[in-house]
């Protein structure tokens, strides 16, 4: 089954404790991205990657890091989480080209206290 | 900068009634246009997309959307809403190359009996 998986699905952590949210896709997609979803703000892109070792900032990259060492994986790293990073995070992938369908993961609910 | 506006934050319709969700975009050329649906607790699923050709596009779950260049709009419609259509709906715009999608802030649809 074609899918994007994220782990963990739910996470409660404390300010300053480094964390990683993993994302993996099994469709051999070139393009992957991370979004955060906040009430009233919709989805905002954090980072995206057009291929292995190619990443770029989205609209709200501050406080986040990503890496793309393998095509299937695109982890999101919060080196020092803060309460304003409490949000719902989605990973997404697509084959490439703007008309390709973008597949979304199920989301990760992060709470930073 | 490119932008997407969904003017309605929340819409309530009766089951069986027709539905229209509005979407306006800001861009000089014809963009790639998408509608996604997010059911409660789920990721986003593509309903339909448009780039060229017939301006009336059919999607899954009985939805359709019409592209109107003169109004920079891509409104989503459904002739008869079902209770299971209650969800949040996002309009998104893509452009040439591998640029990321830009999402609207979403419209939450409630369906009443």
Short mmCIF file of C-alpha atoms in Angstrom, two decimals:
data_model
loop_
_atom_site.label_atom_id
_atom_site.label_comp_id
_atom_site.label_asym_id
_atom_site.label_seq_id
_atom_site.Cartn_x
_atom_site.Cartn_y
_atom_site.Cartn_z
CA UNK A 1 0.00 0.00 0.00
CA UNK A 2 1.30 3.42 -0.98
CA UNK A 3 1.70 5.49 2.14
CA UNK A 4 3.54 8.11 4.11
CA UNK A 5 4.24 7.15 7.70
CA UNK A 6 5.14 9.40 10.59
CA UNK A 7 6.34 8.59 14.07
CA UNK A 8 5.46 9.29 16.72
CA UNK A 9 1.80 10.18 16.22
CA UNK A 10 1.63 11.97 19.56
CA UNK A 11 4.41 13.51 21.59
CA UNK A 12 4.52 15.58 24.73
CA UNK A 13 7.90 17.01 25.60
CA UNK A 14 9.52 19.79 27.57
CA UNK A 15 11.20 22.96 26.38
CA UNK A 16 14.73 22.42 25.15
CA UNK A 17 14.69 18.66 24.85
CA UNK A 18 15.78 17.70 21.34
CA UNK A 19 13.38 15.57 19.38
CA UNK A 20 13.04 14.01 15.95
CA UNK A 21 9.87 13.21 14.07
CA UNK A 22 10.45 10.59 11.43
CA UNK A 23 8.80 10.47 8.03
CA UNK A 24 9.05 7.69 5.51
CA UNK A 25 7.39 7.06 2.14
CA UNK A 26 7.29 3.86 0.11
CA UNK A 27 6.46 5.37 -3.29
CA UNK A 28 9.97 6.33 -4.42
CA UNK A 29 8.90 9.96 -4.48
CA UNK A 30 11.50 12.64 -5.11
CA UNK A 31 9.71 15.49 -3.44
CA UNK A 32 9.01 15.56 0.31
CA UNK A 33 7.95 18.30 2.64
CA UNK A 34 6.95 19.14 6.19
CA UNK A 35 4.01 21.28 7.19
CA UNK A 36 2.63 22.51 10.44
CA UNK A 37 -1.06 23.09 10.93
CA UNK A 38 -2.35 25.60 13.44
CA UNK A 39 -5.93 26.76 14.04
CA UNK A 40 -6.82 29.67 11.81
CA UNK A 41 -3.52 29.53 9.97
CA UNK A 42 -4.01 26.48 7.78
CA UNK A 43 -0.97 24.56 6.61
CA UNK A 44 2.36 26.28 6.48
CA UNK A 45 5.37 24.69 4.93
CA UNK A 46 8.43 24.27 7.13
CA UNK A 47 10.98 22.65 4.82
CA UNK A 48 10.95 20.74 1.59
CA UNK A 49 13.31 18.50 -0.32
CA UNK A 50 13.41 17.94 -4.05
CA UNK A 51 15.73 14.97 -3.83
CA UNK A 52 18.41 13.33 -1.75
CA UNK A 53 20.73 15.89 -0.16
CA UNK A 54 18.63 18.76 -1.58
CA UNK A 55 16.58 20.66 0.97
CA UNK A 56 15.20 24.17 1.15
CA UNK A 57 13.33 26.39 3.57
CA UNK A 58 9.61 26.83 3.41
CA UNK A 59 7.60 29.60 4.98
CA UNK A 60 8.31 28.88 8.66
CA UNK A 61 11.71 27.16 8.99
CA UNK A 62 12.90 28.83 12.21
CA UNK A 63 13.59 26.32 14.97
CA UNK A 64 13.57 23.30 12.68
CA UNK A 65 16.10 21.22 10.82
CA UNK A 66 15.71 18.48 8.24
CA UNK A 67 17.91 16.02 6.42
CA UNK A 68 17.45 13.89 3.32
CA UNK A 69 20.12 11.21 3.29
CA UNK A 70 17.87 8.61 1.69
CA UNK A 71 15.08 9.07 -0.78
CA UNK A 72 12.44 7.46 1.40
CA UNK A 73 13.16 9.29 4.68
CA UNK A 74 12.81 12.93 5.62
CA UNK A 75 13.10 13.46 9.39
CA UNK A 76 12.15 16.71 11.09
CA UNK A 77 14.43 17.75 13.92
CA UNK A 78 13.68 20.21 16.68
CA UNK A 79 17.00 20.92 18.36
CA UNK A 80 15.54 22.97 21.20
CA UNK A 81 11.75 22.85 21.14
CA UNK A 82 9.76 25.76 22.49
CA UNK A 83 6.05 26.04 23.38
CA UNK A 84 5.33 27.96 20.16
CA UNK A 85 6.21 24.81 18.27
CA UNK A 86 3.22 23.05 19.76
CA UNK A 87 1.32 22.10 16.65
CA UNK A 88 0.11 19.36 14.34
CA UNK A 89 2.79 18.32 11.89
CA UNK A 90 2.33 16.67 8.52
CA UNK A 91 4.85 15.08 6.25
CA UNK A 92 4.00 14.84 2.56
CA UNK A 93 5.53 13.44 -0.59
CA UNK A 94 4.89 13.56 -4.32
CA UNK A 95 6.51 12.08 -7.38
CA UNK A 96 7.64 15.38 -8.82
CA UNK A 97 6.18 18.05 -10.97
CA UNK A 98 3.54 20.47 -9.71
CA UNK A 99 0.57 18.46 -10.92
CA UNK A 100 1.54 15.30 -9.11
CA UNK A 101 -0.70 14.23 -6.28
CA UNK A 102 0.78 15.03 -2.89
CA UNK A 103 0.36 12.26 -0.33
CA UNK A 104 0.13 13.20 3.32
CA UNK A 105 1.08 11.30 6.42
CA UNK A 106 -1.40 10.92 9.29
CA UNK A 107 0.10 13.74 11.32
CA UNK A 108 2.08 14.12 14.53
CA UNK A 109 0.52 16.02 17.41
CA UNK A 110 3.36 17.72 19.30
CA UNK A 111 2.96 19.48 22.63
CA UNK A 112 5.89 21.37 24.12
CA UNK A 113 5.47 22.41 27.75
CA UNK B 1 3.75 36.72 -3.49
CA UNK B 2 1.37 34.00 -4.47
CA UNK B 3 -1.54 33.52 -2.10
CA UNK B 4 -4.71 31.55 -1.67
CA UNK B 5 -7.81 32.89 0.04
CA UNK B 6 -10.66 30.84 1.38
CA UNK B 7 -13.11 33.50 2.59
CA UNK B 8 -15.30 31.20 4.64
CA UNK B 9 -13.82 29.85 7.85
CA UNK B 10 -16.82 27.71 8.73
CA UNK B 11 -19.90 26.68 6.77
CA UNK B 12 -22.88 24.69 7.99
CA UNK B 13 -25.22 22.98 5.54
CA UNK B 14 -28.08 20.57 5.88
CA UNK B 15 -27.67 17.03 4.69
CA UNK B 16 -28.90 16.79 1.11
CA UNK B 17 -28.36 20.47 0.41
CA UNK B 18 -25.93 21.75 -2.18
CA UNK B 19 -22.51 23.07 -1.25
CA UNK B 20 -20.10 25.60 -2.64
CA UNK B 21 -16.76 26.39 -1.02
CA UNK B 22 -14.94 29.40 -2.30
CA UNK B 23 -11.29 29.74 -3.24
CA UNK B 24 -9.46 32.67 -4.79
CA UNK B 25 -5.83 32.77 -5.74
CA UNK B 26 -3.35 35.44 -6.55
CA UNK B 27 -0.94 34.70 -9.36
CA UNK B 28 -0.08 36.18 -12.75
CA UNK B 29 -0.33 33.02 -14.81
CA UNK B 30 -2.56 30.00 -14.65
CA UNK B 31 -1.56 27.98 -11.63
CA UNK B 32 -2.08 24.36 -10.78
CA UNK B 33 -5.12 24.20 -8.51
CA UNK B 34 -6.05 21.59 -5.95
CA UNK B 35 -8.70 20.84 -3.39
CA UNK B 36 -7.86 18.64 -0.42
CA UNK B 37 -10.08 17.30 2.34
CA UNK B 38 -9.05 16.58 5.90
CA UNK B 39 -11.39 14.40 7.90
CA UNK B 40 -11.17 14.66 11.70
CA UNK B 41 -7.94 13.15 12.97
CA UNK B 42 -6.72 12.34 9.49
CA UNK B 43 -4.19 13.59 7.01
CA UNK B 44 -5.14 15.38 3.81
CA UNK B 45 -6.61 13.61 0.81
CA UNK B 46 -6.70 14.99 -2.73
CA UNK B 47 -10.22 15.61 -4.03
CA UNK B 48 -9.38 17.03 -7.44
CA UNK B 49 -6.92 19.11 -9.40
CA UNK B 50 -6.79 21.39 -12.43
CA UNK B 51 -4.22 22.83 -14.73
CA UNK B 52 -5.63 23.14 -18.18
CA UNK B 53 -8.44 21.98 -20.40
CA UNK B 54 -12.06 21.79 -19.37
CA UNK B 55 -12.61 24.33 -16.62
CA UNK B 56 -15.07 22.06 -14.82
CA UNK B 57 -13.19 19.30 -13.05
CA UNK B 58 -14.67 16.19 -11.52
CA UNK B 59 -13.18 14.67 -8.40
CA UNK B 60 -13.73 11.91 -5.95
CA UNK B 61 -16.70 11.60 -3.58
CA UNK B 62 -19.00 13.45 -5.97
CA UNK B 63 -17.17 16.78 -5.79
CA UNK B 64 -16.48 19.09 -8.69
CA UNK B 65 -14.73 22.42 -9.06
CA UNK B 66 -14.85 25.14 -11.65
CA UNK B 67 -11.91 27.29 -12.67
CA UNK B 68 -12.81 30.87 -13.58
CA UNK B 69 -9.83 32.78 -14.83
CA UNK B 70 -11.63 36.13 -14.88
CA UNK B 71 -12.40 35.80 -11.18
CA UNK B 72 -9.18 34.01 -10.17
CA UNK B 73 -11.40 31.46 -8.50
CA UNK B 74 -11.58 27.71 -8.15
CA UNK B 75 -14.73 26.98 -6.18
CA UNK B 76 -15.59 23.52 -4.96
CA UNK B 77 -19.15 22.23 -5.31
CA UNK B 78 -21.25 19.25 -4.46
CA UNK B 79 -24.93 18.92 -5.44
CA UNK B 80 -26.03 16.97 -2.36
CA UNK B 81 -24.01 16.87 0.84
CA UNK B 82 -23.77 13.76 2.98
CA UNK B 83 -23.06 13.74 6.71
CA UNK B 84 -19.73 12.05 5.99
CA UNK B 85 -18.61 15.17 4.09
CA UNK B 86 -18.15 17.01 7.37
CA UNK B 87 -14.45 17.86 7.33
CA UNK B 88 -12.02 20.66 6.67
CA UNK B 89 -11.37 21.59 3.07
CA UNK B 90 -8.22 23.19 1.76
CA UNK B 91 -7.63 24.89 -1.55
CA UNK B 92 -4.02 24.84 -2.73
CA UNK B 93 -2.04 26.39 -5.55
CA UNK B 94 1.07 25.08 -7.23
CA UNK B 95 3.33 26.58 -9.83
CA UNK B 96 5.87 25.49 -12.37
CA UNK B 97 8.85 23.40 -11.45
CA UNK B 98 9.08 21.92 -8.01
CA UNK B 99 7.90 24.89 -6.03
CA UNK B 100 5.87 23.94 -2.98
CA UNK B 101 2.13 24.11 -2.79
CA UNK B 102 0.58 27.15 -1.14
CA UNK B 103 -2.46 26.30 0.95
CA UNK B 104 -5.43 28.38 1.96
CA UNK B 105 -6.37 28.51 5.62
CA UNK B 106 -9.17 26.06 5.16
CA UNK B 107 -12.95 25.96 5.43
CA UNK B 108 -14.55 23.77 8.05
CA UNK B 109 -17.76 22.15 6.86
CA UNK B 110 -20.41 21.03 9.32
CA UNK B 111 -23.37 18.98 8.16
CA UNK B 112 -26.62 18.99 10.11
CA UNK B 113 -29.56 16.64 9.80
#
